[in-house]
Amino acid sequence: NAGVTQTPKFQVLKTGQSMTLQCAQDMNHEYMSWYRQDPGMGLRLIHYSVGAGITDQGEVPNGYNVSRSTTEDFPLRLLSAAPSQTSVYFCASSLGRRETQYFGPGTRLLVL
Amino acid sequence: EDQVTQSPEALRLQEGESSSLNCSYTVSGLRGLFWYRQDPGKGPEFLFTLYSAGEEKEKERLKATLTKKESFLHITAPKPEDSATYLCAVTGGSQGNLIFGKGTKLSVKP
């Protein structure tokens, strides 16, 4: 099993550009989530999904959009990138909301 | 408000010098407490899940314990390869999403 995979590993954007961060898992997990990690802030939940077709907002959802059309994939879209979105983004998955979450390797995003 | 606080923020040990990391939490209806290890430039790696006060789990030089208010990650005779940031997280409360502490950065010098 590959576990949780994320692409790209690193991306540079200009302010106002849009992009999609990809996340996929091959463990047949129902729950998937996106976090951002900033120095001194810890991991903060952006959006999550409890199953295909169901998504909800986390702690810091503004400026991000998600959809879940399949069990395996959970892309995160930045609609109009801002410098405040410079961060490291992690995708995670688990059998359920309160079960152990397994993380991907992360995407480092720099918005200029 | 559900909250997780980890201390210390950073810890420097000599190889073989045992110590403990603390994770205190306030959450209504704890469902689980999780410990992760994170190496620089990588995603968090799962270590332990604890569900109820009094529970203990061990893995090599690491031992995690849980009380009603806090958890400890004990590191016995650490080695340089144990150097990493250790993250604590809990689930519970009204929404049940995972809430993380800010982590403890551990450095073990040979």
PDB file of C-alpha atoms in Angstrom:
ATOM      1  CA  ASN A   1       0.000   0.000   0.000  1.00  0.00           C
ATOM      2  CA  ALA A   2       1.226   3.494  -0.838  1.00  0.00           C
ATOM      3  CA  GLY A   3      -0.808   4.953   2.054  1.00  0.00           C
ATOM      4  CA  VAL A   4      -1.541   8.661   1.651  1.00  0.00           C
ATOM      5  CA  THR A   5       0.091  10.395  -1.306  1.00  0.00           C
ATOM      6  CA  GLN A   6       0.233  14.118  -2.040  1.00  0.00           C
ATOM      7  CA  THR A   7       1.272  16.098  -5.096  1.00  0.00           C
ATOM      8  CA  PRO A   8       3.056  18.359  -5.740  1.00  0.00           C
ATOM      9  CA  LYS A   9       5.791  18.307  -3.084  1.00  0.00           C
ATOM     10  CA  PHE A  10       6.571  21.973  -3.565  1.00  0.00           C
ATOM     11  CA  GLN A  11       4.834  24.815  -5.388  1.00  0.00           C
ATOM     12  CA  VAL A  12       5.418  28.526  -5.879  1.00  0.00           C
ATOM     13  CA  LEU A  13       2.422  30.695  -6.757  1.00  0.00           C
ATOM     14  CA  LYS A  14       1.871  34.354  -7.418  1.00  0.00           C
ATOM     15  CA  THR A  15      -0.822  36.220  -5.517  1.00  0.00           C
ATOM     16  CA  GLY A  16      -4.189  35.678  -7.171  1.00  0.00           C
ATOM     17  CA  GLN A  17      -3.314  32.421  -8.915  1.00  0.00           C
ATOM     18  CA  SER A  18      -5.348  29.299  -8.289  1.00  0.00           C
ATOM     19  CA  MET A  19      -4.187  25.738  -7.886  1.00  0.00           C
ATOM     20  CA  THR A  20      -5.241  22.310  -6.674  1.00  0.00           C
ATOM     21  CA  LEU A  21      -3.340  20.224  -4.165  1.00  0.00           C
ATOM     22  CA  GLN A  22      -3.890  16.549  -4.783  1.00  0.00           C
ATOM     23  CA  CYS A  23      -4.390  13.888  -2.120  1.00  0.00           C
ATOM     24  CA  ALA A  24      -5.080  10.199  -2.591  1.00  0.00           C
ATOM     25  CA  GLN A  25      -5.254   7.177  -0.286  1.00  0.00           C
ATOM     26  CA  ASP A  26      -5.435   3.462  -1.032  1.00  0.00           C
ATOM     27  CA  MET A  27      -6.562   2.225   2.403  1.00  0.00           C
ATOM     28  CA  ASN A  28     -10.304   2.510   1.735  1.00  0.00           C
ATOM     29  CA  HIS A  29     -10.615   5.089   4.503  1.00  0.00           C
ATOM     30  CA  GLU A  30     -13.893   6.966   4.792  1.00  0.00           C
ATOM     31  CA  TYR A  31     -12.525  10.002   6.647  1.00  0.00           C
ATOM     32  CA  MET A  32     -10.091  12.385   4.949  1.00  0.00           C
ATOM     33  CA  SER A  33      -8.856  15.770   6.047  1.00  0.00           C
ATOM     34  CA  TRP A  34      -6.601  18.686   5.152  1.00  0.00           C
ATOM     35  CA  TYR A  35      -4.377  20.528   7.626  1.00  0.00           C
ATOM     36  CA  ARG A  36      -1.995  23.407   7.366  1.00  0.00           C
ATOM     37  CA  GLN A  37       1.115  23.661   9.523  1.00  0.00           C
ATOM     38  CA  ASP A  38       2.675  27.019  10.323  1.00  0.00           C
ATOM     39  CA  PRO A  39       5.584  27.789  12.674  1.00  0.00           C
ATOM     40  CA  GLY A  40       4.351  28.237  16.234  1.00  0.00           C
ATOM     41  CA  MET A  41       0.757  27.386  15.292  1.00  0.00           C
ATOM     42  CA  GLY A  42       0.667  23.627  15.132  1.00  0.00           C
ATOM     43  CA  LEU A  43      -1.526  21.688  12.744  1.00  0.00           C
ATOM     44  CA  ARG A  44      -4.881  23.320  11.997  1.00  0.00           C
ATOM     45  CA  LEU A  45      -7.819  21.659  10.277  1.00  0.00           C
ATOM     46  CA  ILE A  46      -8.943  23.262   7.008  1.00  0.00           C
ATOM     47  CA  HIS A  47     -11.646  20.943   5.635  1.00  0.00           C
ATOM     48  CA  TYR A  48     -12.642  17.347   6.169  1.00  0.00           C
ATOM     49  CA  SER A  49     -14.814  14.666   4.634  1.00  0.00           C
ATOM     50  CA  VAL A  50     -16.578  11.741   6.318  1.00  0.00           C
ATOM     51  CA  GLY A  51     -17.238   9.986   3.019  1.00  0.00           C
ATOM     52  CA  ALA A  52     -17.693  10.451  -0.708  1.00  0.00           C
ATOM     53  CA  GLY A  53     -19.971  13.386  -1.429  1.00  0.00           C
ATOM     54  CA  ILE A  54     -19.770  14.785   2.128  1.00  0.00           C
ATOM     55  CA  THR A  55     -17.457  17.620   3.162  1.00  0.00           C
ATOM     56  CA  ASP A  56     -17.404  20.125   5.987  1.00  0.00           C
ATOM     57  CA  GLN A  57     -15.360  23.057   7.244  1.00  0.00           C
ATOM     58  CA  GLY A  58     -12.662  22.885   9.865  1.00  0.00           C
ATOM     59  CA  GLU A  59     -10.990  25.602  11.902  1.00  0.00           C
ATOM     60  CA  VAL A  60      -9.482  27.652   9.021  1.00  0.00           C
ATOM     61  CA  PRO A  61     -11.556  27.090   5.828  1.00  0.00           C
ATOM     62  CA  ASN A  62     -11.498  30.574   4.269  1.00  0.00           C
ATOM     63  CA  GLY A  63      -9.850  30.717   0.838  1.00  0.00           C
ATOM     64  CA  TYR A  64     -10.007  26.954   0.323  1.00  0.00           C
ATOM     65  CA  ASN A  65     -12.460  24.668  -1.421  1.00  0.00           C
ATOM     66  CA  VAL A  66     -12.813  20.877  -1.377  1.00  0.00           C
ATOM     67  CA  SER A  67     -14.868  18.148  -2.970  1.00  0.00           C
ATOM     68  CA  ARG A  68     -14.975  14.361  -2.545  1.00  0.00           C
ATOM     69  CA  SER A  69     -16.252  12.522  -5.586  1.00  0.00           C
ATOM     70  CA  THR A  70     -14.517   9.222  -4.768  1.00  0.00           C
ATOM     71  CA  THR A  71     -13.403   7.457  -1.588  1.00  0.00           C
ATOM     72  CA  GLU A  72      -9.763   7.630  -2.712  1.00  0.00           C
ATOM     73  CA  ASP A  73      -9.308  11.294  -3.641  1.00  0.00           C
ATOM     74  CA  PHE A  74      -9.710  14.547  -1.715  1.00  0.00           C
ATOM     75  CA  PRO A  75      -8.299  17.563  -3.587  1.00  0.00           C
ATOM     76  CA  LEU A  76      -7.840  20.963  -1.956  1.00  0.00           C
ATOM     77  CA  ARG A  77      -8.359  24.019  -4.142  1.00  0.00           C
ATOM     78  CA  LEU A  78      -6.939  27.463  -3.540  1.00  0.00           C
ATOM     79  CA  LEU A  79      -9.274  29.834  -5.339  1.00  0.00           C
ATOM     80  CA  SER A  80      -7.118  32.996  -5.336  1.00  0.00           C
ATOM     81  CA  ALA A  81      -3.814  32.495  -3.550  1.00  0.00           C
ATOM     82  CA  ALA A  82      -2.686  35.001  -0.917  1.00  0.00           C
ATOM     83  CA  PRO A  83       0.683  35.309   0.869  1.00  0.00           C
ATOM     84  CA  SER A  84      -1.095  34.277   4.105  1.00  0.00           C
ATOM     85  CA  GLN A  85      -1.616  30.857   2.523  1.00  0.00           C
ATOM     86  CA  THR A  86       2.123  30.210   2.460  1.00  0.00           C
ATOM     87  CA  SER A  87       2.354  27.063   4.555  1.00  0.00           C
ATOM     88  CA  VAL A  88       2.918  23.331   4.566  1.00  0.00           C
ATOM     89  CA  TYR A  89      -0.222  21.380   3.769  1.00  0.00           C
ATOM     90  CA  PHE A  90      -0.880  17.850   4.984  1.00  0.00           C
ATOM     91  CA  CYS A  91      -3.589  15.447   3.945  1.00  0.00           C
ATOM     92  CA  ALA A  92      -4.640  12.636   6.291  1.00  0.00           C
ATOM     93  CA  SER A  93      -7.042   9.728   6.261  1.00  0.00           C
ATOM     94  CA  SER A  94      -8.602   7.326   8.767  1.00  0.00           C
ATOM     95  CA  LEU A  95     -11.328   4.733   9.070  1.00  0.00           C
ATOM     96  CA  GLY A  96     -13.490   7.230  10.947  1.00  0.00           C
ATOM     97  CA  ARG A  97     -13.404  10.741  12.419  1.00  0.00           C
ATOM     98  CA  ARG A  98     -12.147   9.582  15.820  1.00  0.00           C
ATOM     99  CA  GLU A  99      -9.810   6.857  14.568  1.00  0.00           C
ATOM    100  CA  THR A 100      -6.063   7.059  14.055  1.00  0.00           C
ATOM    101  CA  GLN A 101      -5.250   9.397  11.173  1.00  0.00           C
ATOM    102  CA  TYR A 102      -2.406   8.634   8.772  1.00  0.00           C
ATOM    103  CA  PHE A 103      -0.663  11.545   7.124  1.00  0.00           C
ATOM    104  CA  GLY A 104       0.810  12.166   3.707  1.00  0.00           C
ATOM    105  CA  PRO A 105       4.289  13.628   3.117  1.00  0.00           C
ATOM    106  CA  GLY A 106       3.014  17.192   2.697  1.00  0.00           C
ATOM    107  CA  THR A 107       3.011  19.957   0.092  1.00  0.00           C
ATOM    108  CA  ARG A 108       5.112  23.043   0.745  1.00  0.00           C
ATOM    109  CA  LEU A 109       3.423  26.112  -0.773  1.00  0.00           C
ATOM    110  CA  LEU A 110       4.983  29.530  -1.219  1.00  0.00           C
ATOM    111  CA  VAL A 111       2.757  32.415  -2.339  1.00  0.00           C
ATOM    112  CA  LEU A 112       4.607  35.499  -3.519  1.00  0.00           C
TER     113      LEU A 112
ATOM    114  CA  GLU B   1     -12.843  25.452  24.522  1.00  0.00           C
ATOM    115  CA  ASP B   2     -11.077  22.218  23.585  1.00  0.00           C
ATOM    116  CA  GLN B   3      -7.336  22.664  23.922  1.00  0.00           C
ATOM    117  CA  VAL B   4      -4.059  20.743  23.893  1.00  0.00           C
ATOM    118  CA  THR B   5      -0.895  22.130  25.486  1.00  0.00           C
ATOM    119  CA  GLN B   6       2.501  20.491  25.148  1.00  0.00           C
ATOM    120  CA  SER B   7       5.563  21.159  27.279  1.00  0.00           C
ATOM    121  CA  PRO B   8       8.354  21.856  27.051  1.00  0.00           C
ATOM    122  CA  GLU B   9       8.491  23.502  23.614  1.00  0.00           C
ATOM    123  CA  ALA B  10      12.031  22.196  23.167  1.00  0.00           C
ATOM    124  CA  LEU B  11      14.112  19.640  25.017  1.00  0.00           C
ATOM    125  CA  ARG B  12      17.805  18.879  24.660  1.00  0.00           C
ATOM    126  CA  LEU B  13      19.094  15.596  26.042  1.00  0.00           C
ATOM    127  CA  GLN B  14      22.359  13.752  26.059  1.00  0.00           C
ATOM    128  CA  GLU B  15      22.298  10.272  24.617  1.00  0.00           C
ATOM    129  CA  GLY B  16      21.122   7.918  27.366  1.00  0.00           C
ATOM    130  CA  GLU B  17      19.513  10.683  29.455  1.00  0.00           C
ATOM    131  CA  SER B  18      15.899   9.649  30.071  1.00  0.00           C
ATOM    132  CA  SER B  19      13.109  12.245  30.253  1.00  0.00           C
ATOM    133  CA  SER B  20       9.400  12.861  29.695  1.00  0.00           C
ATOM    134  CA  LEU B  21       7.289  15.050  27.437  1.00  0.00           C
ATOM    135  CA  ASN B  22       3.972  16.379  28.695  1.00  0.00           C
ATOM    136  CA  CYS B  23       0.630  16.815  26.941  1.00  0.00           C
ATOM    137  CA  SER B  24      -2.192  18.385  28.947  1.00  0.00           C
ATOM    138  CA  TYR B  25      -5.672  18.623  27.459  1.00  0.00           C
ATOM    139  CA  THR B  26      -9.105  20.044  28.075  1.00  0.00           C
ATOM    140  CA  VAL B  27     -11.817  18.390  26.015  1.00  0.00           C
ATOM    141  CA  SER B  28     -15.340  17.327  26.815  1.00  0.00           C
ATOM    142  CA  GLY B  29     -15.636  13.594  26.429  1.00  0.00           C
ATOM    143  CA  LEU B  30     -12.167  12.425  25.411  1.00  0.00           C
ATOM    144  CA  ARG B  31     -12.427   9.778  22.701  1.00  0.00           C
ATOM    145  CA  GLY B  32      -8.736   9.241  22.073  1.00  0.00           C
ATOM    146  CA  LEU B  33      -5.282  10.746  22.608  1.00  0.00           C
ATOM    147  CA  PHE B  34      -2.696  10.331  19.884  1.00  0.00           C
ATOM    148  CA  TRP B  35       1.078  10.720  19.798  1.00  0.00           C
ATOM    149  CA  TYR B  36       2.891  11.372  16.528  1.00  0.00           C
ATOM    150  CA  ARG B  37       6.527  11.828  15.601  1.00  0.00           C
ATOM    151  CA  GLN B  38       7.454  14.345  12.893  1.00  0.00           C
ATOM    152  CA  ASP B  39      10.852  14.560  11.243  1.00  0.00           C
ATOM    153  CA  PRO B  40      11.871  17.765   9.411  1.00  0.00           C
ATOM    154  CA  GLY B  41      10.250  18.043   5.986  1.00  0.00           C
ATOM    155  CA  LYS B  42       8.006  15.017   6.531  1.00  0.00           C
ATOM    156  CA  GLY B  43       4.466  14.245   7.582  1.00  0.00           C
ATOM    157  CA  PRO B  44       3.528  13.168  11.115  1.00  0.00           C
ATOM    158  CA  GLU B  45       4.128   9.483  11.781  1.00  0.00           C
ATOM    159  CA  PHE B  46       1.716   7.690  14.096  1.00  0.00           C
ATOM    160  CA  LEU B  47       3.132   6.326  17.356  1.00  0.00           C
ATOM    161  CA  PHE B  48       0.365   5.570  19.884  1.00  0.00           C
ATOM    162  CA  THR B  49      -3.341   5.866  20.627  1.00  0.00           C
ATOM    163  CA  LEU B  50      -4.597   5.925  24.222  1.00  0.00           C
ATOM    164  CA  TYR B  51      -8.286   5.745  25.040  1.00  0.00           C
ATOM    165  CA  SER B  52      -8.754   5.731  28.806  1.00  0.00           C
ATOM    166  CA  ALA B  53      -7.037   6.907  31.983  1.00  0.00           C
ATOM    167  CA  GLY B  54      -4.500   4.405  33.246  1.00  0.00           C
ATOM    168  CA  GLU B  55      -3.721   3.038  29.815  1.00  0.00           C
ATOM    169  CA  GLU B  56      -0.070   2.647  28.820  1.00  0.00           C
ATOM    170  CA  LYS B  57       1.604   1.709  25.530  1.00  0.00           C
ATOM    171  CA  GLU B  58       5.235   1.041  24.685  1.00  0.00           C
ATOM    172  CA  LYS B  59       7.339   0.959  21.551  1.00  0.00           C
ATOM    173  CA  GLU B  60      11.092   0.505  21.770  1.00  0.00           C
ATOM    174  CA  ARG B  61      12.408   3.372  23.963  1.00  0.00           C
ATOM    175  CA  LEU B  62       9.042   5.169  24.081  1.00  0.00           C
ATOM    176  CA  LYS B  63       6.241   4.715  26.601  1.00  0.00           C
ATOM    177  CA  ALA B  64       3.001   6.698  26.578  1.00  0.00           C
ATOM    178  CA  THR B  65       0.717   7.047  29.597  1.00  0.00           C
ATOM    179  CA  LEU B  66      -2.660   8.701  30.093  1.00  0.00           C
ATOM    180  CA  THR B  67      -4.471  10.313  33.033  1.00  0.00           C
ATOM    181  CA  LYS B  68      -7.751  12.227  33.084  1.00  0.00           C
ATOM    182  CA  LYS B  69      -5.958  15.521  32.436  1.00  0.00           C
ATOM    183  CA  GLU B  70      -2.678  14.737  30.714  1.00  0.00           C
ATOM    184  CA  SER B  71      -0.461  12.295  28.905  1.00  0.00           C
ATOM    185  CA  PHE B  72       3.246  11.683  29.182  1.00  0.00           C
ATOM    186  CA  LEU B  73       5.636  10.369  26.582  1.00  0.00           C
ATOM    187  CA  HIS B  74       8.552   8.813  28.453  1.00  0.00           C
ATOM    188  CA  ILE B  75      11.793   8.361  26.549  1.00  0.00           C
ATOM    189  CA  THR B  76      14.205   5.880  28.094  1.00  0.00           C
ATOM    190  CA  ALA B  77      17.908   6.020  27.211  1.00  0.00           C
ATOM    191  CA  PRO B  78      17.305   8.082  24.049  1.00  0.00           C
ATOM    192  CA  LYS B  79      19.519   7.883  20.986  1.00  0.00           C
ATOM    193  CA  PRO B  80      20.288  10.617  18.428  1.00  0.00           C
ATOM    194  CA  GLU B  81      17.828   9.015  16.005  1.00  0.00           C
ATOM    195  CA  ASP B  82      15.026   9.824  18.472  1.00  0.00           C
ATOM    196  CA  SER B  83      15.523  13.506  17.635  1.00  0.00           C
ATOM    197  CA  ALA B  84      12.275  14.813  16.151  1.00  0.00           C
ATOM    198  CA  THR B  85       9.219  16.883  16.984  1.00  0.00           C
ATOM    199  CA  TYR B  86       6.644  14.942  18.981  1.00  0.00           C
ATOM    200  CA  LEU B  87       3.019  15.927  18.487  1.00  0.00           C
ATOM    201  CA  CYS B  88       0.079  15.208  20.771  1.00  0.00           C
ATOM    202  CA  ALA B  89      -3.542  15.335  19.598  1.00  0.00           C
ATOM    203  CA  VAL B  90      -6.982  14.519  20.997  1.00  0.00           C
ATOM    204  CA  THR B  91     -10.418  13.750  19.638  1.00  0.00           C
ATOM    205  CA  GLY B  92     -13.604  14.438  21.510  1.00  0.00           C
ATOM    206  CA  GLY B  93     -15.833  17.418  22.154  1.00  0.00           C
ATOM    207  CA  SER B  94     -18.845  18.440  20.125  1.00  0.00           C
ATOM    208  CA  GLN B  95     -17.359  17.923  16.653  1.00  0.00           C
ATOM    209  CA  GLY B  96     -14.847  15.208  17.407  1.00  0.00           C
ATOM    210  CA  ASN B  97     -12.164  16.432  15.024  1.00  0.00           C
ATOM    211  CA  LEU B  98      -8.494  15.976  15.854  1.00  0.00           C
ATOM    212  CA  ILE B  99      -7.017  18.865  17.884  1.00  0.00           C
ATOM    213  CA  PHE B 100      -3.232  19.176  17.931  1.00  0.00           C
ATOM    214  CA  GLY B 101      -0.794  20.666  20.374  1.00  0.00           C
ATOM    215  CA  LYS B 102       2.118  22.710  19.060  1.00  0.00           C
ATOM    216  CA  GLY B 103       4.640  19.953  19.665  1.00  0.00           C
ATOM    217  CA  THR B 104       7.865  19.367  21.581  1.00  0.00           C
ATOM    218  CA  LYS B 105      11.102  19.486  19.611  1.00  0.00           C
ATOM    219  CA  LEU B 106      13.476  16.878  21.005  1.00  0.00           C
ATOM    220  CA  SER B 107      17.207  16.949  20.302  1.00  0.00           C
ATOM    221  CA  VAL B 108      19.414  14.092  21.485  1.00  0.00           C
ATOM    222  CA  LYS B 109      23.142  14.734  21.341  1.00  0.00           C
ATOM    223  CA  PRO B 110      25.683  11.894  21.143  1.00  0.00           C
TER     224      PRO B 110
END
